[in-house]
Amino acid sequence: MTHRLILALFAVLLLAACSAVPPPQELAGAGGPSPQAIVESFLEDLNRALADPNLAKPETRQVWAERLAGHFAPSERADQRAALAVMLDGFATSIANPISGSKASLQIAYSGTELIEQQDERALVRVVDGVFTLRFFDDQGEMLRERTGGLTGVLGQANGGLPTLQVAGSWFMTEG
């Protein structure tokens, strides 16, 4: 189930690459000022979504799916919203019944992003030193197990990075 949890989370990323309502952020939905900024913004919001204590609630997952989809090009948002909703549903189900202990968490960490290449309105962004950490906790909050892995392999960055697209002067994540 651990492997399935990780794969479910990152299946959505392959396409692109603490309250019920996410905190406001100016980049969500409006794009970013650079390819790197939109990738970083997406990963930050993804971490916030994964850590939301109310993620078990369908309405919370819906809000997060909408917010995360807002990082994608406007023409791709409907598809991304649906894919992200499926991913968040799977994640919420998995953390409700972890394979070890009574609680699980998943976090993405990285040291930065790097522009690999840019041609006109398209760019590739590499997530530098990206890792995911899956932790299992007991009822008292003591960590029982921890699994860490490289983010690049899970993201399937065969082309070396996550694709971004410039639309009307702003940068967005894109399916490719």
JSON list of C-alpha atoms in Angstrom, two decimals:
[
{"chain": "A", "resi": 1, "resn": "MET", "atom": "CA", "xyz": [0.00, 0.00, 0.00]},
{"chain": "A", "resi": 2, "resn": "THR", "atom": "CA", "xyz": [2.95, 2.36, 0.62]},
{"chain": "A", "resi": 3, "resn": "HIS", "atom": "CA", "xyz": [4.06, 2.08, -2.98]},
{"chain": "A", "resi": 4, "resn": "ARG", "atom": "CA", "xyz": [0.47, 2.55, -4.15]},
{"chain": "A", "resi": 5, "resn": "LEU", "atom": "CA", "xyz": [0.11, 5.70, -2.02]},
{"chain": "A", "resi": 6, "resn": "ILE", "atom": "CA", "xyz": [3.24, 7.22, -3.53]},
{"chain": "A", "resi": 7, "resn": "LEU", "atom": "CA", "xyz": [2.27, 6.25, -7.07]},
{"chain": "A", "resi": 8, "resn": "ALA", "atom": "CA", "xyz": [-1.24, 7.66, -6.65]},
{"chain": "A", "resi": 9, "resn": "LEU", "atom": "CA", "xyz": [0.16, 10.98, -5.52]},
{"chain": "A", "resi": 10, "resn": "PHE", "atom": "CA", "xyz": [2.61, 11.31, -8.36]},
{"chain": "A", "resi": 11, "resn": "ALA", "atom": "CA", "xyz": [0.38, 9.97, -11.13]},
{"chain": "A", "resi": 12, "resn": "VAL", "atom": "CA", "xyz": [-1.01, 13.47, -11.38]},
{"chain": "A", "resi": 13, "resn": "LEU", "atom": "CA", "xyz": [2.45, 14.98, -11.57]},
{"chain": "A", "resi": 14, "resn": "LEU", "atom": "CA", "xyz": [3.27, 12.70, -14.47]},
{"chain": "A", "resi": 15, "resn": "LEU", "atom": "CA", "xyz": [0.60, 14.55, -16.44]},
{"chain": "A", "resi": 16, "resn": "ALA", "atom": "CA", "xyz": [2.37, 17.77, -15.75]},
{"chain": "A", "resi": 17, "resn": "ALA", "atom": "CA", "xyz": [4.96, 16.50, -14.65]},
{"chain": "A", "resi": 18, "resn": "CYS", "atom": "CA", "xyz": [-4.20, 23.82, 8.14]},
{"chain": "A", "resi": 19, "resn": "SER", "atom": "CA", "xyz": [-7.58, 24.74, 7.47]},
{"chain": "A", "resi": 20, "resn": "ALA", "atom": "CA", "xyz": [-10.32, 23.61, 5.17]},
{"chain": "A", "resi": 21, "resn": "VAL", "atom": "CA", "xyz": [-9.70, 26.64, 2.97]},
{"chain": "A", "resi": 22, "resn": "PRO", "atom": "CA", "xyz": [-6.18, 27.11, 1.61]},
{"chain": "A", "resi": 23, "resn": "PRO", "atom": "CA", "xyz": [-4.36, 30.32, 2.52]},
{"chain": "A", "resi": 24, "resn": "PRO", "atom": "CA", "xyz": [-4.49, 33.02, -0.16]},
{"chain": "A", "resi": 25, "resn": "GLN", "atom": "CA", "xyz": [-1.65, 33.08, -2.65]},
{"chain": "A", "resi": 26, "resn": "GLU", "atom": "CA", "xyz": [-1.41, 35.45, -5.58]},
{"chain": "A", "resi": 27, "resn": "LEU", "atom": "CA", "xyz": [0.09, 32.96, -8.05]},
{"chain": "A", "resi": 28, "resn": "ALA", "atom": "CA", "xyz": [-2.65, 30.33, -7.91]},
{"chain": "A", "resi": 29, "resn": "GLY", "atom": "CA", "xyz": [-4.85, 30.66, -10.95]},
{"chain": "A", "resi": 30, "resn": "ALA", "atom": "CA", "xyz": [-3.07, 33.74, -12.23]},
{"chain": "A", "resi": 31, "resn": "GLY", "atom": "CA", "xyz": [0.10, 31.96, -13.28]},
{"chain": "A", "resi": 32, "resn": "GLY", "atom": "CA", "xyz": [3.59, 32.85, -12.19]},
{"chain": "A", "resi": 33, "resn": "PRO", "atom": "CA", "xyz": [6.16, 35.44, -13.20]},
{"chain": "A", "resi": 34, "resn": "SER", "atom": "CA", "xyz": [8.62, 32.74, -14.27]},
{"chain": "A", "resi": 35, "resn": "PRO", "atom": "CA", "xyz": [8.66, 29.03, -15.09]},
{"chain": "A", "resi": 36, "resn": "GLN", "atom": "CA", "xyz": [10.49, 28.28, -11.84]},
{"chain": "A", "resi": 37, "resn": "ALA", "atom": "CA", "xyz": [8.02, 30.32, -9.76]},
{"chain": "A", "resi": 38, "resn": "ILE", "atom": "CA", "xyz": [4.98, 28.38, -10.98]},
{"chain": "A", "resi": 39, "resn": "VAL", "atom": "CA", "xyz": [6.63, 25.00, -10.32]},
{"chain": "A", "resi": 40, "resn": "GLU", "atom": "CA", "xyz": [7.67, 26.10, -6.81]},
{"chain": "A", "resi": 41, "resn": "SER", "atom": "CA", "xyz": [4.20, 27.50, -6.15]},
{"chain": "A", "resi": 42, "resn": "PHE", "atom": "CA", "xyz": [2.58, 24.24, -7.25]},
{"chain": "A", "resi": 43, "resn": "LEU", "atom": "CA", "xyz": [4.86, 22.14, -5.04]},
{"chain": "A", "resi": 44, "resn": "GLU", "atom": "CA", "xyz": [4.24, 24.44, -2.05]},
{"chain": "A", "resi": 45, "resn": "ASP", "atom": "CA", "xyz": [0.48, 24.17, -2.50]},
{"chain": "A", "resi": 46, "resn": "LEU", "atom": "CA", "xyz": [0.74, 20.41, -2.98]},
{"chain": "A", "resi": 47, "resn": "ASN", "atom": "CA", "xyz": [2.59, 20.15, 0.35]},
{"chain": "A", "resi": 48, "resn": "ARG", "atom": "CA", "xyz": [-0.09, 22.29, 2.00]},
{"chain": "A", "resi": 49, "resn": "ALA", "atom": "CA", "xyz": [-2.83, 20.08, 0.56]},
{"chain": "A", "resi": 50, "resn": "LEU", "atom": "CA", "xyz": [-1.12, 16.88, 1.71]},
{"chain": "A", "resi": 51, "resn": "ALA", "atom": "CA", "xyz": [-0.73, 18.31, 5.23]},
{"chain": "A", "resi": 52, "resn": "ASP", "atom": "CA", "xyz": [-4.28, 19.68, 5.55]},
{"chain": "A", "resi": 53, "resn": "PRO", "atom": "CA", "xyz": [-5.86, 18.06, 8.62]},
{"chain": "A", "resi": 54, "resn": "ASN", "atom": "CA", "xyz": [-9.28, 18.33, 6.96]},
{"chain": "A", "resi": 55, "resn": "LEU", "atom": "CA", "xyz": [-8.28, 16.45, 3.81]},
{"chain": "A", "resi": 56, "resn": "ALA", "atom": "CA", "xyz": [-10.63, 13.61, 4.74]},
{"chain": "A", "resi": 57, "resn": "LYS", "atom": "CA", "xyz": [-13.55, 15.94, 3.97]},
{"chain": "A", "resi": 58, "resn": "PRO", "atom": "CA", "xyz": [-14.70, 15.87, 0.32]},
{"chain": "A", "resi": 59, "resn": "GLU", "atom": "CA", "xyz": [-15.25, 19.64, 0.25]},
{"chain": "A", "resi": 60, "resn": "THR", "atom": "CA", "xyz": [-11.67, 20.25, 1.41]},
{"chain": "A", "resi": 61, "resn": "ARG", "atom": "CA", "xyz": [-10.30, 17.96, -1.30]},
{"chain": "A", "resi": 62, "resn": "GLN", "atom": "CA", "xyz": [-12.45, 19.78, -3.85]},
{"chain": "A", "resi": 63, "resn": "VAL", "atom": "CA", "xyz": [-11.02, 23.15, -2.78]},
{"chain": "A", "resi": 64, "resn": "TRP", "atom": "CA", "xyz": [-7.47, 21.81, -3.02]},
{"chain": "A", "resi": 65, "resn": "ALA", "atom": "CA", "xyz": [-8.06, 20.15, -6.40]},
{"chain": "A", "resi": 66, "resn": "GLU", "atom": "CA", "xyz": [-9.34, 23.48, -7.71]},
{"chain": "A", "resi": 67, "resn": "ARG", "atom": "CA", "xyz": [-6.41, 25.39, -6.24]},
{"chain": "A", "resi": 68, "resn": "LEU", "atom": "CA", "xyz": [-3.80, 22.95, -7.56]},
{"chain": "A", "resi": 69, "resn": "ALA", "atom": "CA", "xyz": [-5.42, 22.90, -11.01]},
{"chain": "A", "resi": 70, "resn": "GLY", "atom": "CA", "xyz": [-5.08, 26.69, -11.02]},
{"chain": "A", "resi": 71, "resn": "HIS", "atom": "CA", "xyz": [-1.33, 26.25, -11.47]},
{"chain": "A", "resi": 72, "resn": "PHE", "atom": "CA", "xyz": [-1.94, 24.67, -14.88]},
{"chain": "A", "resi": 73, "resn": "ALA", "atom": "CA", "xyz": [-2.59, 26.38, -18.19]},
{"chain": "A", "resi": 74, "resn": "PRO", "atom": "CA", "xyz": [-6.23, 27.56, -18.38]},
{"chain": "A", "resi": 75, "resn": "SER", "atom": "CA", "xyz": [-7.04, 25.13, -21.22]},
{"chain": "A", "resi": 76, "resn": "GLU", "atom": "CA", "xyz": [-5.87, 22.16, -19.08]},
{"chain": "A", "resi": 77, "resn": "ARG", "atom": "CA", "xyz": [-7.53, 23.01, -15.77]},
{"chain": "A", "resi": 78, "resn": "ALA", "atom": "CA", "xyz": [-10.67, 20.91, -16.13]},
{"chain": "A", "resi": 79, "resn": "ASP", "atom": "CA", "xyz": [-8.65, 17.75, -16.85]},
{"chain": "A", "resi": 80, "resn": "GLN", "atom": "CA", "xyz": [-6.13, 18.55, -14.12]},
{"chain": "A", "resi": 81, "resn": "ARG", "atom": "CA", "xyz": [-8.89, 19.31, -11.60]},
{"chain": "A", "resi": 82, "resn": "ALA", "atom": "CA", "xyz": [-10.39, 15.87, -12.20]},
{"chain": "A", "resi": 83, "resn": "ALA", "atom": "CA", "xyz": [-7.01, 14.11, -12.03]},
{"chain": "A", "resi": 84, "resn": "LEU", "atom": "CA", "xyz": [-6.01, 15.99, -8.88]},
{"chain": "A", "resi": 85, "resn": "ALA", "atom": "CA", "xyz": [-9.34, 15.18, -7.24]},
{"chain": "A", "resi": 86, "resn": "VAL", "atom": "CA", "xyz": [-8.75, 11.47, -7.90]},
{"chain": "A", "resi": 87, "resn": "MET", "atom": "CA", "xyz": [-5.21, 11.73, -6.52]},
{"chain": "A", "resi": 88, "resn": "LEU", "atom": "CA", "xyz": [-6.33, 13.55, -3.38]},
{"chain": "A", "resi": 89, "resn": "ASP", "atom": "CA", "xyz": [-9.20, 11.07, -2.84]},
{"chain": "A", "resi": 90, "resn": "GLY", "atom": "CA", "xyz": [-6.73, 8.18, -3.06]},
{"chain": "A", "resi": 91, "resn": "PHE", "atom": "CA", "xyz": [-4.28, 9.88, -0.73]},
{"chain": "A", "resi": 92, "resn": "ALA", "atom": "CA", "xyz": [-6.99, 10.67, 1.84]},
{"chain": "A", "resi": 93, "resn": "THR", "atom": "CA", "xyz": [-8.17, 7.06, 1.74]},
{"chain": "A", "resi": 94, "resn": "SER", "atom": "CA", "xyz": [-4.63, 5.76, 2.17]},
{"chain": "A", "resi": 95, "resn": "ILE", "atom": "CA", "xyz": [-3.76, 7.98, 5.11]},
{"chain": "A", "resi": 96, "resn": "ALA", "atom": "CA", "xyz": [-7.03, 7.10, 6.82]},
{"chain": "A", "resi": 97, "resn": "ASN", "atom": "CA", "xyz": [-5.87, 3.45, 6.86]},
{"chain": "A", "resi": 98, "resn": "PRO", "atom": "CA", "xyz": [-2.07, 3.47, 6.86]},
{"chain": "A", "resi": 99, "resn": "ILE", "atom": "CA", "xyz": [-0.17, 0.20, 6.58]},
{"chain": "A", "resi": 100, "resn": "SER", "atom": "CA", "xyz": [1.65, 1.02, 9.80]},
{"chain": "A", "resi": 101, "resn": "GLY", "atom": "CA", "xyz": [0.49, 2.94, 12.83]},
{"chain": "A", "resi": 102, "resn": "SER", "atom": "CA", "xyz": [-2.52, 5.21, 12.94]},
{"chain": "A", "resi": 103, "resn": "LYS", "atom": "CA", "xyz": [-1.43, 8.22, 10.90]},
{"chain": "A", "resi": 104, "resn": "ALA", "atom": "CA", "xyz": [0.68, 8.85, 7.81]},
{"chain": "A", "resi": 105, "resn": "SER", "atom": "CA", "xyz": [2.12, 11.95, 6.22]},
{"chain": "A", "resi": 106, "resn": "LEU", "atom": "CA", "xyz": [3.77, 12.68, 2.90]},
{"chain": "A", "resi": 107, "resn": "GLN", "atom": "CA", "xyz": [5.97, 15.68, 2.24]},
{"chain": "A", "resi": 108, "resn": "ILE", "atom": "CA", "xyz": [7.93, 16.92, -0.75]},
{"chain": "A", "resi": 109, "resn": "ALA", "atom": "CA", "xyz": [11.22, 18.75, -0.19]},
{"chain": "A", "resi": 110, "resn": "TYR", "atom": "CA", "xyz": [13.68, 20.29, -2.64]},
{"chain": "A", "resi": 111, "resn": "SER", "atom": "CA", "xyz": [16.51, 22.78, -2.59]},
{"chain": "A", "resi": 112, "resn": "GLY", "atom": "CA", "xyz": [15.24, 24.86, -5.50]},
{"chain": "A", "resi": 113, "resn": "THR", "atom": "CA", "xyz": [14.30, 24.82, -9.14]},
{"chain": "A", "resi": 114, "resn": "GLU", "atom": "CA", "xyz": [16.39, 25.36, -12.22]},
{"chain": "A", "resi": 115, "resn": "LEU", "atom": "CA", "xyz": [15.46, 26.47, -15.72]},
{"chain": "A", "resi": 116, "resn": "ILE", "atom": "CA", "xyz": [16.76, 23.76, -18.04]},
{"chain": "A", "resi": 117, "resn": "GLU", "atom": "CA", "xyz": [15.69, 25.25, -21.33]},
{"chain": "A", "resi": 118, "resn": "GLN", "atom": "CA", "xyz": [13.30, 27.81, -22.70]},
{"chain": "A", "resi": 119, "resn": "GLN", "atom": "CA", "xyz": [12.06, 28.24, -26.25]},
{"chain": "A", "resi": 120, "resn": "ASP", "atom": "CA", "xyz": [9.56, 30.99, -26.84]},
{"chain": "A", "resi": 121, "resn": "GLU", "atom": "CA", "xyz": [6.56, 30.34, -24.60]},
{"chain": "A", "resi": 122, "resn": "ARG", "atom": "CA", "xyz": [7.67, 26.86, -23.41]},
{"chain": "A", "resi": 123, "resn": "ALA", "atom": "CA", "xyz": [10.21, 25.97, -20.74]},
{"chain": "A", "resi": 124, "resn": "LEU", "atom": "CA", "xyz": [11.43, 22.96, -18.76]},
{"chain": "A", "resi": 125, "resn": "VAL", "atom": "CA", "xyz": [12.06, 23.31, -15.03]},
{"chain": "A", "resi": 126, "resn": "ARG", "atom": "CA", "xyz": [14.08, 20.81, -13.00]},
{"chain": "A", "resi": 127, "resn": "VAL", "atom": "CA", "xyz": [13.28, 20.26, -9.33]},
{"chain": "A", "resi": 128, "resn": "VAL", "atom": "CA", "xyz": [16.71, 20.32, -7.68]},
{"chain": "A", "resi": 129, "resn": "ASP", "atom": "CA", "xyz": [17.41, 17.72, -4.98]},
{"chain": "A", "resi": 130, "resn": "GLY", "atom": "CA", "xyz": [13.73, 16.77, -4.85]},
{"chain": "A", "resi": 131, "resn": "VAL", "atom": "CA", "xyz": [12.75, 14.08, -2.36]},
{"chain": "A", "resi": 132, "resn": "PHE", "atom": "CA", "xyz": [9.51, 12.78, -0.91]},
{"chain": "A", "resi": 133, "resn": "THR", "atom": "CA", "xyz": [9.25, 11.56, 2.65]},
{"chain": "A", "resi": 134, "resn": "LEU", "atom": "CA", "xyz": [6.49, 9.22, 3.79]},
{"chain": "A", "resi": 135, "resn": "ARG", "atom": "CA", "xyz": [6.15, 8.87, 7.57]},
{"chain": "A", "resi": 136, "resn": "PHE", "atom": "CA", "xyz": [3.98, 6.63, 9.72]},
{"chain": "A", "resi": 137, "resn": "PHE", "atom": "CA", "xyz": [3.03, 7.58, 13.29]},
{"chain": "A", "resi": 138, "resn": "ASP", "atom": "CA", "xyz": [1.40, 5.84, 16.23]},
{"chain": "A", "resi": 139, "resn": "ASP", "atom": "CA", "xyz": [-1.54, 7.19, 18.28]},
{"chain": "A", "resi": 140, "resn": "GLN", "atom": "CA", "xyz": [0.80, 9.30, 20.43]},
{"chain": "A", "resi": 141, "resn": "GLY", "atom": "CA", "xyz": [2.44, 10.95, 17.41]},
{"chain": "A", "resi": 142, "resn": "GLU", "atom": "CA", "xyz": [5.68, 8.96, 17.66]},
{"chain": "A", "resi": 143, "resn": "MET", "atom": "CA", "xyz": [7.18, 8.15, 14.28]},
{"chain": "A", "resi": 144, "resn": "LEU", "atom": "CA", "xyz": [7.22, 4.42, 13.57]},
{"chain": "A", "resi": 145, "resn": "ARG", "atom": "CA", "xyz": [8.63, 4.32, 10.03]},
{"chain": "A", "resi": 146, "resn": "GLU", "atom": "CA", "xyz": [10.00, 6.65, 7.43]},
{"chain": "A", "resi": 147, "resn": "ARG", "atom": "CA", "xyz": [10.55, 6.11, 3.73]},
{"chain": "A", "resi": 148, "resn": "THR", "atom": "CA", "xyz": [12.35, 8.62, 1.56]},
{"chain": "A", "resi": 149, "resn": "GLY", "atom": "CA", "xyz": [12.86, 8.53, -2.18]},
{"chain": "A", "resi": 150, "resn": "GLY", "atom": "CA", "xyz": [14.01, 10.63, -5.06]},
{"chain": "A", "resi": 151, "resn": "LEU", "atom": "CA", "xyz": [11.37, 12.88, -6.55]},
{"chain": "A", "resi": 152, "resn": "THR", "atom": "CA", "xyz": [12.85, 12.93, -10.05]},
{"chain": "A", "resi": 153, "resn": "GLY", "atom": "CA", "xyz": [12.29, 9.22, -10.64]},
{"chain": "A", "resi": 154, "resn": "VAL", "atom": "CA", "xyz": [8.75, 9.31, -9.29]},
{"chain": "A", "resi": 155, "resn": "LEU", "atom": "CA", "xyz": [7.91, 12.38, -11.36]},
{"chain": "A", "resi": 156, "resn": "GLY", "atom": "CA", "xyz": [9.13, 10.59, -14.46]},
{"chain": "A", "resi": 157, "resn": "GLN", "atom": "CA", "xyz": [11.22, 13.54, -15.58]},
{"chain": "A", "resi": 158, "resn": "ALA", "atom": "CA", "xyz": [12.56, 11.63, -18.58]},
{"chain": "A", "resi": 159, "resn": "ASN", "atom": "CA", "xyz": [13.05, 14.92, -20.40]},
{"chain": "A", "resi": 160, "resn": "GLY", "atom": "CA", "xyz": [14.84, 16.31, -17.35]},
{"chain": "A", "resi": 161, "resn": "GLY", "atom": "CA", "xyz": [12.15, 18.62, -16.04]},
{"chain": "A", "resi": 162, "resn": "LEU", "atom": "CA", "xyz": [8.56, 19.69, -15.65]},
{"chain": "A", "resi": 163, "resn": "PRO", "atom": "CA", "xyz": [7.05, 21.47, -18.66]},
{"chain": "A", "resi": 164, "resn": "THR", "atom": "CA", "xyz": [5.68, 24.99, -18.32]},
{"chain": "A", "resi": 165, "resn": "LEU", "atom": "CA", "xyz": [3.86, 27.24, -20.73]},
{"chain": "A", "resi": 166, "resn": "GLN", "atom": "CA", "xyz": [3.53, 31.01, -20.99]},
{"chain": "A", "resi": 167, "resn": "VAL", "atom": "CA", "xyz": [-0.01, 32.27, -21.63]},
{"chain": "A", "resi": 168, "resn": "ALA", "atom": "CA", "xyz": [-0.77, 35.99, -21.84]},
{"chain": "A", "resi": 169, "resn": "GLY", "atom": "CA", "xyz": [2.49, 36.88, -20.10]},
{"chain": "A", "resi": 170, "resn": "SER", "atom": "CA", "xyz": [2.15, 34.46, -17.15]},
{"chain": "A", "resi": 171, "resn": "TRP", "atom": "CA", "xyz": [3.71, 31.02, -16.70]},
{"chain": "A", "resi": 172, "resn": "PHE", "atom": "CA", "xyz": [1.72, 27.87, -15.95]},
{"chain": "A", "resi": 173, "resn": "MET", "atom": "CA", "xyz": [2.41, 24.17, -15.51]},
{"chain": "A", "resi": 174, "resn": "THR", "atom": "CA", "xyz": [1.38, 22.13, -18.54]},
{"chain": "A", "resi": 175, "resn": "GLU", "atom": "CA", "xyz": [0.87, 18.52, -19.54]},
{"chain": "A", "resi": 176, "resn": "GLY", "atom": "CA", "xyz": [3.57, 18.90, -22.14]}
]
